[in-house]
Short mmCIF file of C-alpha atoms and ligand atoms in Angstrom, two decimals:
data_model
loop_
_atom_site.label_atom_id
_atom_site.label_comp_id
_atom_site.label_asym_id
_atom_site.label_seq_id
_atom_site.Cartn_x
_atom_site.Cartn_y
_atom_site.Cartn_z
CA MET A 1 -8.66 -30.64 -17.64
CA GLU A 2 -10.77 -31.13 -14.83
CA SER A 3 -8.74 -33.69 -12.67
CA GLU A 4 -5.53 -31.29 -13.76
CA MET A 5 -7.44 -28.36 -11.74
CA ALA A 6 -8.49 -30.97 -9.16
CA ALA A 7 -4.60 -32.29 -9.19
CA ALA A 8 -3.53 -28.24 -9.08
CA GLU A 9 -6.73 -27.77 -6.14
CA GLU A 10 -5.00 -30.31 -3.76
CA SER A 11 -1.26 -29.30 -4.54
CA ARG A 12 -2.34 -25.63 -3.10
CA VAL A 13 -0.15 -24.18 0.03
CA VAL A 14 -2.23 -22.29 2.30
CA VAL A 15 -0.87 -18.80 2.76
CA ASP A 16 -0.80 -17.27 5.93
CA ALA A 17 1.58 -14.58 7.10
CA GLU A 18 4.36 -16.79 7.76
CA VAL A 19 4.36 -18.84 4.46
CA ALA A 20 3.82 -15.14 2.93
CA ALA A 21 7.09 -13.84 4.66
CA ARG A 22 9.19 -16.27 3.93
CA LEU A 23 7.95 -16.54 0.22
CA VAL A 24 8.77 -12.51 -0.10
CA LYS A 25 12.45 -13.14 1.58
CA GLY A 26 13.40 -15.93 -0.87
CA LEU A 27 11.71 -13.83 -3.70
CA ARG A 28 13.76 -10.72 -2.34
CA GLU A 29 17.25 -13.45 -2.46
CA ALA A 30 16.37 -14.14 -5.61
CA PHE A 31 16.15 -10.35 -6.47
CA VAL A 32 19.15 -8.86 -5.08
CA ALA A 33 21.13 -11.65 -7.02
CA ARG A 34 20.48 -9.52 -10.32
CA LYS A 35 18.88 -11.92 -12.16
CA THR A 36 16.46 -9.78 -13.17
CA ARG A 37 18.65 -7.25 -14.45
CA SER A 38 19.52 -9.04 -17.68
CA TYR A 39 18.05 -8.25 -21.05
CA GLU A 40 18.29 -11.82 -21.28
CA TRP A 41 16.06 -13.02 -18.45
CA ARG A 42 13.13 -10.64 -19.12
CA VAL A 43 13.00 -11.54 -23.02
CA SER A 44 13.18 -15.04 -21.76
CA GLN A 45 10.28 -14.44 -19.54
CA LEU A 46 8.56 -12.52 -21.76
CA LYS A 47 8.25 -15.05 -24.31
CA SER A 48 7.35 -17.91 -21.69
CA ILE A 49 4.61 -16.17 -21.59
CA LEU A 50 3.81 -15.75 -24.98
CA LYS A 51 4.21 -18.96 -25.50
CA MET A 52 2.06 -20.32 -22.61
CA ALA A 53 -0.73 -18.48 -24.19
CA GLU A 54 -0.14 -19.89 -27.59
CA ASP A 55 0.41 -23.38 -26.20
CA HIS A 56 -3.16 -23.13 -23.81
CA GLU A 57 -5.76 -21.07 -25.37
CA GLN A 58 -7.98 -23.49 -25.45
CA ASP A 59 -7.53 -24.27 -22.00
CA ILE A 60 -7.71 -20.26 -21.55
CA ALA A 61 -10.93 -20.39 -23.43
CA ASP A 62 -12.19 -23.39 -21.34
CA ALA A 63 -11.33 -22.03 -18.08
CA LEU A 64 -13.13 -18.80 -18.99
CA ARG A 65 -16.54 -20.38 -19.80
CA SER A 66 -16.19 -22.32 -16.43
CA ASP A 67 -15.58 -19.03 -14.89
CA LEU A 68 -17.80 -16.79 -16.65
CA ALA A 69 -20.08 -18.80 -19.87
CA LYS A 70 -17.37 -16.47 -21.49
CA PRO A 71 -17.80 -16.66 -25.56
CA GLU A 72 -15.24 -18.16 -27.23
CA LEU A 73 -14.66 -15.21 -29.16
CA GLU A 74 -14.49 -12.44 -26.73
CA SER A 75 -12.19 -15.03 -24.90
CA VAL A 76 -9.53 -14.78 -27.37
CA VAL A 77 -9.59 -11.08 -28.55
CA TYR A 78 -9.60 -9.92 -25.10
CA GLU A 79 -8.19 -12.08 -22.60
CA VAL A 80 -5.79 -13.97 -24.94
CA ALA A 81 -4.97 -11.73 -27.85
CA MET A 82 -4.28 -8.47 -25.81
CA LEU A 83 -2.05 -10.26 -23.98
CA LYS A 84 0.14 -11.65 -26.83
CA SER A 85 0.08 -8.10 -27.77
CA ALA A 86 1.00 -6.77 -25.06
CA CYS A 87 3.68 -9.10 -24.78
CA THR A 88 5.12 -8.68 -28.68
CA MET A 89 5.16 -5.25 -28.08
CA ALA A 90 7.25 -5.41 -24.64
CA ILE A 91 9.70 -8.07 -26.58
CA LYS A 92 10.09 -5.55 -29.18
CA LYS A 93 10.80 -2.73 -27.39
CA LEU A 94 12.66 -4.05 -24.46
CA LYS A 95 15.86 -2.82 -25.34
CA HIS A 96 14.74 0.25 -26.73
CA TRP A 97 13.05 0.89 -22.71
CA MET A 98 15.73 -0.53 -21.12
CA THR A 99 18.31 2.26 -22.36
CA PRO A 100 18.90 4.87 -20.45
CA GLU A 101 17.93 8.39 -21.78
CA LYS A 102 19.84 11.33 -22.00
CA VAL A 103 18.86 14.51 -20.53
CA LYS A 104 20.21 17.86 -20.85
CA THR A 105 22.15 19.66 -18.49
CA SER A 106 21.68 22.99 -16.73
CA ILE A 107 24.19 25.72 -16.53
CA THR A 108 24.06 25.03 -12.36
CA ALA A 109 26.15 21.80 -13.05
CA PHE A 110 28.21 22.83 -15.79
CA PRO A 111 30.20 21.01 -17.16
CA SER A 112 27.94 17.80 -16.75
CA SER A 113 25.99 15.22 -18.54
CA ALA A 114 23.48 13.16 -17.18
CA GLU A 115 20.69 10.49 -17.88
CA ILE A 116 17.68 8.84 -16.20
CA VAL A 117 18.63 4.88 -15.79
CA PRO A 118 15.46 2.89 -15.21
CA GLU A 119 15.72 0.78 -12.89
CA PRO A 120 13.54 -2.24 -11.22
CA LEU A 121 11.70 -1.75 -7.68
CA GLY A 122 11.83 -4.92 -6.48
CA VAL A 123 9.08 -7.31 -5.69
CA VAL A 124 6.02 -6.49 -6.85
CA LEU A 125 2.76 -7.97 -5.93
CA VAL A 126 -0.05 -8.40 -8.31
CA ILE A 127 -3.75 -9.06 -7.24
CA SER A 128 -6.28 -9.16 -10.06
CA PRO A 129 -9.82 -9.55 -10.41
CA TRP A 130 -12.21 -12.10 -11.41
CA ASN A 131 -14.17 -10.43 -14.44
CA TYR A 132 -10.70 -10.87 -17.39
CA PRO A 133 -9.14 -13.39 -15.03
CA PHE A 134 -6.25 -14.21 -17.69
CA LEU A 135 -5.30 -10.71 -19.03
CA LEU A 136 -5.79 -8.68 -15.95
CA SER A 137 -3.67 -11.11 -14.18
CA LEU A 138 -0.63 -11.89 -16.74
CA GLU A 139 -1.01 -7.90 -18.48
CA PRO A 140 0.11 -6.28 -15.53
CA VAL A 141 2.97 -9.42 -15.01
CA VAL A 142 4.18 -8.53 -18.70
CA GLY A 143 4.78 -4.93 -17.47
CA ALA A 144 6.47 -5.72 -13.80
CA ILE A 145 8.92 -8.55 -15.40
CA ALA A 146 9.66 -6.23 -18.50
CA ALA A 147 10.97 -3.84 -15.90
CA GLY A 148 13.06 -6.43 -13.89
CA ASN A 149 11.40 -7.59 -11.24
CA ALA A 150 10.07 -10.33 -9.32
CA VAL A 151 6.79 -10.78 -9.16
CA VAL A 152 3.44 -12.63 -7.09
CA LEU A 153 0.16 -12.98 -8.54
CA LYS A 154 -2.72 -13.25 -6.33
CA PRO A 155 -5.66 -14.26 -8.81
CA SER A 156 -9.49 -14.01 -7.73
CA GLU A 157 -11.01 -16.75 -6.40
CA ILE A 158 -14.27 -15.49 -7.58
CA SER A 159 -12.68 -17.12 -10.90
CA PRO A 160 -11.53 -20.00 -9.40
CA ALA A 161 -11.25 -21.97 -12.90
CA THR A 162 -8.64 -19.32 -14.46
CA SER A 163 -7.23 -19.12 -10.90
CA SER A 164 -6.06 -22.42 -10.50
CA LEU A 165 -4.45 -22.62 -14.52
CA LEU A 166 -2.83 -19.62 -13.83
CA GLY A 167 -1.29 -21.35 -10.73
CA LYS A 168 -0.46 -24.51 -12.96
CA LEU A 169 0.91 -22.90 -15.98
CA ILE A 170 2.29 -19.88 -14.20
CA THR A 171 4.51 -23.21 -12.34
CA GLU A 172 5.09 -25.01 -15.38
CA TYR A 173 6.53 -21.83 -18.08
CA MET A 174 8.20 -19.68 -16.01
CA ASP A 175 11.09 -18.81 -13.53
CA ASN A 176 9.48 -20.15 -10.35
CA SER A 177 12.90 -18.53 -8.63
CA LEU A 178 11.21 -14.77 -9.33
CA VAL A 179 7.50 -15.40 -10.48
CA LYS A 180 5.18 -17.02 -8.55
CA VAL A 181 1.56 -17.48 -7.99
CA VAL A 182 -0.20 -17.55 -4.71
CA GLU A 183 -3.98 -18.64 -4.91
CA GLY A 184 -6.68 -18.08 -2.40
CA ALA A 185 -8.95 -15.61 -1.14
CA VAL A 186 -9.16 -13.05 1.43
CA ALA A 187 -7.28 -14.43 4.16
CA GLU A 188 -4.51 -15.77 1.87
CA THR A 189 -4.83 -12.02 0.16
CA SER A 190 -4.28 -10.31 3.70
CA ALA A 191 -1.55 -12.44 4.15
CA LEU A 192 0.85 -11.35 1.26
CA LEU A 193 -0.66 -7.67 2.20
CA GLU A 194 1.11 -7.61 5.46
CA GLN A 195 4.39 -8.36 3.88
CA LYS A 196 6.55 -5.35 2.54
CA TRP A 197 6.41 -5.07 -0.90
CA ASP A 198 8.12 -2.88 -3.61
CA LYS A 199 5.28 -2.17 -5.66
CA ILE A 200 1.43 -3.35 -5.31
CA CYS A 201 -0.74 -3.43 -8.67
CA TYR A 202 -4.79 -3.82 -7.63
CA THR A 203 -7.71 -4.15 -9.89
CA GLY A 204 -10.68 -4.88 -8.61
CA ASN A 205 -13.30 -2.76 -6.59
CA GLY A 206 -12.36 1.15 -4.52
CA ARG A 207 -13.57 -0.86 -1.12
CA VAL A 208 -10.44 -3.14 -1.29
CA GLY A 209 -8.46 -0.57 -3.62
CA ARG A 210 -8.59 1.07 0.33
CA ILE A 211 -7.98 -1.88 2.13
CA VAL A 212 -4.36 -2.23 -0.63
CA MET A 213 -3.76 1.64 0.23
CA ALA A 214 -3.63 1.48 3.33
CA ALA A 215 -1.33 -2.25 3.88
CA ALA A 216 0.83 -0.47 1.39
CA ALA A 217 0.94 2.95 3.32
CA LYS A 218 2.51 1.14 6.40
CA HIS A 219 5.80 0.03 4.52
CA LEU A 220 5.70 3.21 2.21
CA THR A 221 5.26 1.08 -1.07
CA PRO A 222 3.70 2.79 -3.91
CA VAL A 223 0.50 1.50 -5.31
CA LEU A 224 -0.87 1.10 -9.29
CA LEU A 225 -4.81 0.79 -8.47
CA GLU A 226 -7.05 0.04 -11.49
CA LEU A 227 -10.45 0.48 -9.84
CA GLY A 228 -14.17 1.18 -11.77
CA GLY A 229 -16.55 3.60 -11.62
CA LYS A 230 -19.23 4.44 -13.44
CA SER A 231 -18.57 5.52 -17.06
CA PRO A 232 -20.97 7.92 -18.59
CA VAL A 233 -21.78 7.06 -22.88
CA VAL A 234 -23.34 10.75 -23.87
CA VAL A 235 -25.02 10.47 -27.32
CA ASP A 236 -25.98 13.54 -29.52
CA SER A 237 -28.50 13.78 -32.14
CA GLY A 238 -27.33 13.90 -36.29
CA ILE A 239 -24.78 10.85 -35.92
CA ASN A 240 -25.01 7.67 -37.44
CA LEU A 241 -27.05 5.82 -34.58
CA GLN A 242 -26.43 2.45 -36.06
CA VAL A 243 -23.28 2.76 -35.63
CA ALA A 244 -23.22 4.38 -32.44
CA THR A 245 -26.15 1.71 -31.28
CA ARG A 246 -24.06 -0.94 -32.12
CA ARG A 247 -20.25 0.31 -30.58
CA ILE A 248 -22.54 1.15 -27.42
CA ILE A 249 -23.47 -2.97 -27.53
CA ALA A 250 -19.91 -3.69 -27.98
CA GLY A 251 -18.80 -2.38 -25.10
CA LYS A 252 -21.62 -3.46 -22.94
CA TRP A 253 -23.22 -6.23 -23.60
CA ALA A 254 -20.76 -7.97 -26.21
CA CYS A 255 -18.00 -7.76 -23.42
CA ASN A 256 -18.40 -10.00 -20.72
CA ASN A 257 -22.03 -8.81 -20.40
CA GLY A 258 -21.75 -5.73 -18.88
CA GLN A 259 -18.74 -7.18 -16.36
CA THR A 260 -16.51 -4.80 -17.43
CA CYS A 261 -14.82 -1.92 -15.83
CA VAL A 262 -15.27 0.45 -18.89
CA ALA A 263 -18.12 -0.72 -19.91
CA ALA A 264 -20.74 1.95 -20.35
CA ASP A 265 -22.58 2.44 -17.05
CA TYR A 266 -25.12 4.65 -18.33
CA ILE A 267 -26.48 6.59 -21.40
CA ILE A 268 -27.14 10.52 -20.89
CA THR A 269 -29.46 11.78 -24.27
CA THR A 270 -31.70 14.23 -24.99
CA LYS A 271 -35.75 14.16 -24.31
CA ASP A 272 -36.38 14.09 -28.05
CA TYR A 273 -33.57 11.81 -29.17
CA ALA A 274 -34.08 8.96 -26.77
CA PRO A 275 -36.84 7.37 -28.51
CA LYS A 276 -34.89 6.87 -31.35
CA LEU A 277 -31.75 5.38 -29.54
CA LEU A 278 -34.45 3.06 -27.72
CA ASP A 279 -35.82 1.76 -30.64
CA SER A 280 -32.28 1.57 -32.01
CA LEU A 281 -30.68 -0.33 -29.64
CA LYS A 282 -33.82 -2.75 -28.74
CA HIS A 283 -33.49 -3.15 -33.07
CA GLU A 284 -29.66 -4.23 -32.23
CA LEU A 285 -29.51 -6.49 -29.36
CA GLU A 286 -32.66 -8.63 -31.13
CA LYS A 287 -30.17 -8.79 -33.83
CA PHE A 288 -27.31 -9.89 -31.78
CA TYR A 289 -28.89 -12.50 -29.32
CA GLY A 290 -32.37 -13.16 -30.73
CA LYS A 291 -35.62 -13.08 -28.94
CA ASN A 292 -34.64 -14.97 -25.89
CA PRO A 293 -31.10 -13.31 -25.40
CA LEU A 294 -31.54 -15.73 -21.71
CA GLU A 295 -30.45 -18.91 -24.15
CA SER A 296 -27.47 -17.00 -25.77
CA LYS A 297 -24.39 -18.37 -26.27
CA ASP A 298 -23.42 -15.16 -26.94
CA LEU A 299 -23.47 -13.04 -23.17
CA SER A 300 -21.57 -14.37 -20.66
CA ARG A 301 -23.75 -15.34 -17.35
CA ILE A 302 -23.57 -13.64 -14.61
CA VAL A 303 -20.25 -14.60 -12.39
CA ASN A 304 -21.94 -15.95 -9.17
CA SER A 305 -25.13 -15.80 -6.74
CA ASN A 306 -23.59 -12.50 -5.08
CA HIS A 307 -22.95 -10.50 -7.84
CA PHE A 308 -26.34 -12.15 -9.63
CA ALA A 309 -28.41 -11.02 -6.25
CA ARG A 310 -26.71 -7.83 -6.32
CA LEU A 311 -27.93 -6.98 -9.92
CA THR A 312 -31.55 -8.14 -9.23
CA LYS A 313 -31.56 -5.83 -6.09
CA LEU A 314 -30.97 -2.88 -8.55
CA LEU A 315 -33.67 -3.61 -10.70
CA ASP A 316 -36.04 -5.05 -7.85
CA GLU A 317 -35.78 -1.08 -6.37
CA ASP A 318 -39.38 0.30 -6.35
CA LYS A 319 -38.66 3.66 -7.75
CA VAL A 320 -36.99 1.51 -10.60
CA SER A 321 -38.78 -1.45 -11.69
CA GLY A 322 -41.28 0.18 -12.90
CA LYS A 323 -38.85 2.42 -15.38
CA ILE A 324 -37.63 -0.76 -17.27
CA VAL A 325 -38.57 -0.67 -21.22
CA HIS A 326 -36.23 -3.65 -22.69
CA GLY A 327 -35.39 -7.13 -20.72
CA GLY A 328 -35.36 -7.32 -17.65
CA GLU A 329 -35.32 -11.26 -17.70
CA ARG A 330 -33.61 -13.10 -15.56
CA ASP A 331 -32.96 -17.26 -14.81
CA LYS A 332 -31.37 -17.36 -11.48
CA SER A 333 -30.15 -21.28 -11.67
CA ASN A 334 -28.18 -20.38 -14.32
CA LEU A 335 -27.02 -16.85 -13.10
CA ARG A 336 -28.14 -14.87 -16.45
CA ILE A 337 -29.56 -11.75 -16.62
CA ALA A 338 -30.79 -10.35 -20.30
CA PRO A 339 -29.80 -7.26 -21.47
CA THR A 340 -32.04 -4.62 -19.56
CA ILE A 341 -32.09 -1.04 -20.55
CA LEU A 342 -34.24 1.52 -18.00
CA LEU A 343 -35.31 4.75 -18.92
CA ASP A 344 -35.52 7.98 -16.75
CA VAL A 345 -34.47 6.16 -13.47
CA PRO A 346 -34.44 8.42 -10.46
CA ARG A 347 -31.09 10.55 -9.60
CA ASP A 348 -30.98 9.00 -6.08
CA SER A 349 -31.53 5.33 -7.18
CA VAL A 350 -28.71 3.05 -5.97
CA ILE A 351 -28.48 1.88 -9.82
CA MET A 352 -27.61 5.46 -10.24
CA ASN A 353 -25.24 5.60 -7.39
CA GLU A 354 -23.40 2.34 -7.72
CA GLU A 355 -20.96 0.77 -9.79
CA ILE A 356 -23.23 -0.94 -11.97
CA PHE A 357 -21.17 -4.03 -13.53
CA GLY A 358 -23.49 -5.93 -15.24
CA PRO A 359 -26.02 -5.74 -18.43
CA LEU A 360 -28.26 -3.09 -16.77
CA LEU A 361 -27.96 -0.03 -18.80
CA PRO A 362 -30.39 3.36 -17.50
CA ILE A 363 -30.77 6.11 -19.84
CA VAL A 364 -30.86 9.45 -18.45
CA THR A 365 -33.00 12.51 -20.39
CA VAL A 366 -31.57 15.82 -20.50
CA GLU A 367 -33.50 19.18 -22.11
CA LYS A 368 -30.11 19.76 -24.18
CA VAL A 369 -27.13 17.69 -24.74
CA GLU A 370 -24.76 19.97 -23.26
CA ASP A 371 -25.99 19.56 -19.86
CA SER A 372 -24.62 15.99 -19.96
CA VAL A 373 -21.65 17.29 -19.00
CA ASP A 374 -23.18 18.51 -15.42
CA ILE A 375 -24.53 15.37 -14.57
CA ILE A 376 -21.30 13.56 -15.48
CA ASN A 377 -19.09 16.31 -12.93
CA SER A 378 -21.87 16.13 -9.86
CA GLY A 379 -20.55 11.90 -9.63
CA THR A 380 -17.22 10.89 -9.03
CA LYS A 381 -14.35 10.96 -11.44
CA PRO A 382 -14.99 7.84 -13.78
CA LEU A 383 -12.87 5.32 -15.20
CA ALA A 384 -13.98 6.35 -19.14
CA ALA A 385 -16.22 8.90 -20.37
CA TYR A 386 -17.30 8.31 -23.82
CA LEU A 387 -19.40 10.56 -26.68
CA PHE A 388 -21.22 10.30 -29.60
CA THR A 389 -21.53 13.18 -31.83
CA ASN A 390 -20.65 15.07 -34.93
CA ASN A 391 -20.47 18.20 -33.35
CA LYS A 392 -17.26 19.98 -33.46
CA LYS A 393 -17.39 22.20 -30.44
CA LEU A 394 -19.53 19.91 -27.95
CA LYS A 395 -16.45 17.51 -29.43
CA GLU A 396 -13.82 20.02 -27.89
CA HIS A 397 -15.90 21.24 -24.77
CA PHE A 398 -16.07 17.51 -23.92
CA VAL A 399 -12.69 16.68 -23.58
CA MET A 400 -11.91 19.71 -21.19
CA ALA A 401 -14.53 19.61 -19.21
CA VAL A 402 -14.74 16.04 -18.05
CA SER A 403 -12.42 13.89 -15.91
CA ALA A 404 -12.00 10.61 -16.88
CA GLY A 405 -9.26 8.10 -16.86
CA GLY A 406 -9.63 8.06 -20.39
CA MET A 407 -11.99 9.06 -23.18
CA ILE A 408 -13.63 7.87 -26.89
CA VAL A 409 -15.17 10.02 -28.78
CA ASN A 410 -17.39 8.12 -31.52
CA ASP A 411 -16.77 4.30 -29.97
CA THR A 412 -16.15 2.51 -26.69
CA ILE A 413 -13.70 0.67 -25.04
CA ILE A 414 -11.46 0.51 -27.50
CA HIS A 415 -8.85 3.16 -26.41
CA LEU A 416 -7.73 0.09 -24.14
CA ALA A 417 -6.38 -1.66 -26.99
CA VAL A 418 -3.99 1.49 -28.21
CA ASP A 419 -0.76 0.46 -26.31
CA THR A 420 0.23 4.43 -27.35
CA LEU A 421 -2.48 5.57 -24.67
CA PRO A 422 -1.88 5.42 -21.15
CA PHE A 423 -4.48 3.15 -19.60
CA GLY A 424 -5.69 4.26 -15.46
CA GLY A 425 -8.11 5.94 -13.65
CA VAL A 426 -8.36 9.23 -11.95
CA GLN A 427 -9.13 9.88 -7.92
CA GLU A 428 -11.84 7.41 -7.31
CA SER A 429 -11.53 5.04 -10.54
CA GLY A 430 -7.75 4.84 -9.59
CA MET A 431 -4.00 6.29 -9.68
CA GLY A 432 -1.57 5.29 -11.74
CA SER A 433 -1.41 3.81 -15.38
CA TYR A 434 -0.13 0.79 -17.41
CA HIS A 435 -0.27 -0.25 -20.95
CA GLY A 436 2.45 -0.65 -23.53
CA LYS A 437 5.67 1.37 -22.39
CA PHE A 438 3.46 3.19 -19.68
CA SER A 439 3.87 -0.89 -18.21
CA PHE A 440 7.59 -0.63 -18.14
CA ASP A 441 7.25 2.77 -16.26
CA ALA A 442 4.93 1.59 -13.76
CA PHE A 443 7.32 -1.08 -11.98
CA SER A 444 10.41 1.45 -13.18
CA HIS A 445 11.74 3.84 -10.78
CA LYS A 446 13.46 6.53 -13.01
CA LYS A 447 16.57 6.97 -11.76
CA ALA A 448 18.57 10.28 -11.99
CA VAL A 449 22.67 10.04 -12.63
CA LEU A 450 24.40 13.33 -12.92
CA TYR A 451 28.18 13.04 -14.28
CA ARG A 452 30.90 15.07 -14.05
CA GLY A 453 34.46 15.40 -14.01
CA PHE A 454 36.87 17.31 -11.82
CA ALA A 455 37.44 20.93 -13.90
CA GLY A 456 35.39 23.60 -13.92
CA ASP A 457 35.09 24.01 -9.73
CA VAL A 458 33.40 26.83 -9.08
CA PRO A 459 35.07 28.51 -5.72
CA VAL A 460 31.78 30.67 -4.51
CA ARG A 461 29.82 27.43 -3.29
CA TYR A 462 32.29 27.15 -0.70
CA PRO A 463 32.68 29.24 2.21
CA PRO A 464 33.87 31.19 3.80
CA TYR A 465 31.02 33.30 2.06
CA THR A 466 32.23 36.70 1.32
CA LYS A 467 29.93 39.76 0.21
CA GLY A 468 31.33 39.11 -3.31
CA LYS A 469 30.90 35.83 -3.82
CA LEU A 470 26.95 36.55 -2.35
CA ARG A 471 27.05 39.37 -5.40
CA LEU A 472 28.21 36.81 -7.77
CA VAL A 473 25.61 34.20 -7.06
CA LYS A 474 22.07 36.98 -7.10
CA ALA A 475 24.14 38.13 -10.07
CA LEU A 476 23.68 34.56 -11.78
CA ILE A 477 20.27 34.25 -9.91
CA SER A 478 19.18 37.12 -12.15
CA GLY A 479 20.68 35.97 -15.18
CA SER A 480 22.59 39.00 -14.90
CA ILE A 481 26.29 38.41 -17.27
CA LEU A 482 27.20 41.96 -16.45
CA GLY A 483 26.58 41.76 -12.70
CA ALA A 484 28.88 38.50 -12.66
CA ILE A 485 31.58 39.89 -14.23
CA PHE A 486 31.58 42.99 -11.85
CA ALA A 487 31.01 40.65 -9.18
CA LEU A 488 33.78 38.44 -10.29
CA PHE A 489 36.49 41.17 -10.81
CA GLY A 490 35.08 42.76 -7.12
CA TRP A 491 33.89 45.73 -8.40
CA SER A 492 30.37 47.33 -7.34
CA LYS A 493 27.78 48.20 -10.27
CA ASN A 494 25.92 50.80 -8.26
P1 NAD B 1 -12.72 -9.51 -6.81
O1 NAD B 1 -13.91 -9.41 -5.60
O2 NAD B 1 -11.95 -10.52 -7.58
O3 NAD B 1 -11.36 -8.77 -6.14
C1 NAD B 1 -10.27 -8.40 -6.70
C2 NAD B 1 -9.46 -9.35 -5.90
O4 NAD B 1 -9.25 -8.45 -4.55
C3 NAD B 1 -9.38 -10.77 -6.09
O5 NAD B 1 -7.72 -11.65 -5.88
C4 NAD B 1 -9.64 -10.31 -3.98
O6 NAD B 1 -8.84 -12.06 -3.39
C5 NAD B 1 -9.08 -9.50 -3.66
N1 NAD B 1 -9.62 -9.47 -2.63
C6 NAD B 1 -11.07 -9.13 -1.74
N2 NAD B 1 -11.38 -8.85 -0.75
C7 NAD B 1 -10.64 -8.80 -0.07
C8 NAD B 1 -10.75 -8.21 1.47
N3 NAD B 1 -11.05 -7.91 2.01
N4 NAD B 1 -8.73 -7.64 1.40
C9 NAD B 1 -7.79 -7.96 0.96
N5 NAD B 1 -7.88 -8.49 -0.38
C10 NAD B 1 -9.52 -8.64 -1.14
O7 NAD B 1 -12.77 -8.41 -7.85
P2 NAD B 1 -13.50 -7.36 -7.56
O8 NAD B 1 -13.34 -6.42 -6.93
O9 NAD B 1 -15.38 -7.40 -7.45
O10 NAD B 1 -13.56 -6.43 -9.65
C11 NAD B 1 -14.73 -5.79 -9.75
C12 NAD B 1 -14.22 -4.22 -9.88
O11 NAD B 1 -13.14 -3.94 -10.24
C13 NAD B 1 -15.32 -3.20 -10.59
O12 NAD B 1 -15.41 -2.58 -9.49
C14 NAD B 1 -14.48 -2.82 -11.76
O13 NAD B 1 -14.81 -1.64 -12.09
C15 NAD B 1 -13.07 -3.01 -11.10
N6 NAD B 1 -11.98 -3.29 -12.27
C16 NAD B 1 -11.23 -2.03 -12.62
C17 NAD B 1 -10.88 -2.91 -13.51
C18 NAD B 1 -9.34 -1.70 -14.22
O14 NAD B 1 -8.53 -1.39 -15.04
N7 NAD B 1 -9.42 -0.48 -13.68
C19 NAD B 1 -10.19 -3.76 -14.15
C20 NAD B 1 -11.17 -4.31 -14.31
C21 NAD B 1 -11.67 -4.47 -12.78
#
């Protein structure tokens, strides 16, 4: 495996603007030849992705361990199985998705019929991040291929083992005249962004999201931006606390040690309930990760020293460091930070104003649980919002009053696995969505097609525009059948 990666590294092409332009030109020529239009090509490519994931599950888990020390169970569930499920669904539903949708027409176009014909956008660019580097690279590619596009994938340089594996596997398994990988860092991504694409799907932080959108604007290219944010978890009293606690931990530390876009970023609960919740979190965390979590094989490490430094800086801020009520241990040489809980950190601290994206979890306390809505709404719109409650009124109020990419009542993160739900952010947490059929739609243009014959040609739409025609048009617009009849016969109603 290591020697294969070294070979892949050696054969890496340096992509500058000129190489990128040639690459896009080649793909565009291949796309114009209409090979991607056929159902057969799309299904064969989707099956290749599925086979690739099946054949190389162990290599994928190894690469993820090398990049993030990701526990194998998390790699299998959150990266490989979710990709396989997206592929299987696309293969199963593709014929249906590709079929034009018949729609009703209006009286204005009578007689006629109409349909919405999905067509591929063309050549699309997928830029992916390091935290779920396998899934978040290939899941958008599944949508792009299902919709019949040519694709360039640019995986993240921050997860180099997975990037290199993707480069190798896509070359081996996919139709390389239409599906390509470009490895590299900012220079390569910038060279790619200079080109004209028909859609760019970017998953990552909002700062680079703005760079992507500005580059896309030069060519009027549409973007799908899958960004992050501070996803809150509101915990009410009177709940099954053990189940709630376990579900919070499952969506935070048991998901890449908090390095997940939809992980709980902070908890809001009442002053009265906070001690109970804290005890429960401590208790369950110890059961899951033992007394020395820095040694646990079931926790990912921090991806690199930059992110380690960023996270420890959040903890070391003067007004924050004294607020740690659990954890706080760190091991710089192994890039490990233990699950850490903070209580009542000041709202103007950096940890309460930036996406944490790591194993730190502040708890904010309020007098009444209803106050949580104002706290959430005072920030930017999150990618996800979670509420644990048995109170029906609170549930309804939360769903109506909080704006977020998605939300779950009484669990965390698993909405991502429900492929009938769109996955995406709103405002600062992103634009557009994908998953399931939404992935096909995200990479398709919905072409409106109206069919007419030569019968029923209405003279009223042609000049000369007489007074009689004007009366008829007005009568038709106002829906007056009597007026229309009068106008047709040249009579005046007055
Ligand atoms: P990252 O650093 O791996 O960057 C993502 C991609 O952007 C990489 O391919 C990288 O090459 C490219 N890039 C970086 N700097 C660039 C520049 N200056 N110009 C052009 N391209 C550049 O990933 P990240 O941003 O650290 O990822 C973490 C963020 O992503 C978090 O905010 C997280 O919430 C968000 N995220 C969102 C989702 C989602 O589905 N909504 C999923 C995962 C992560």
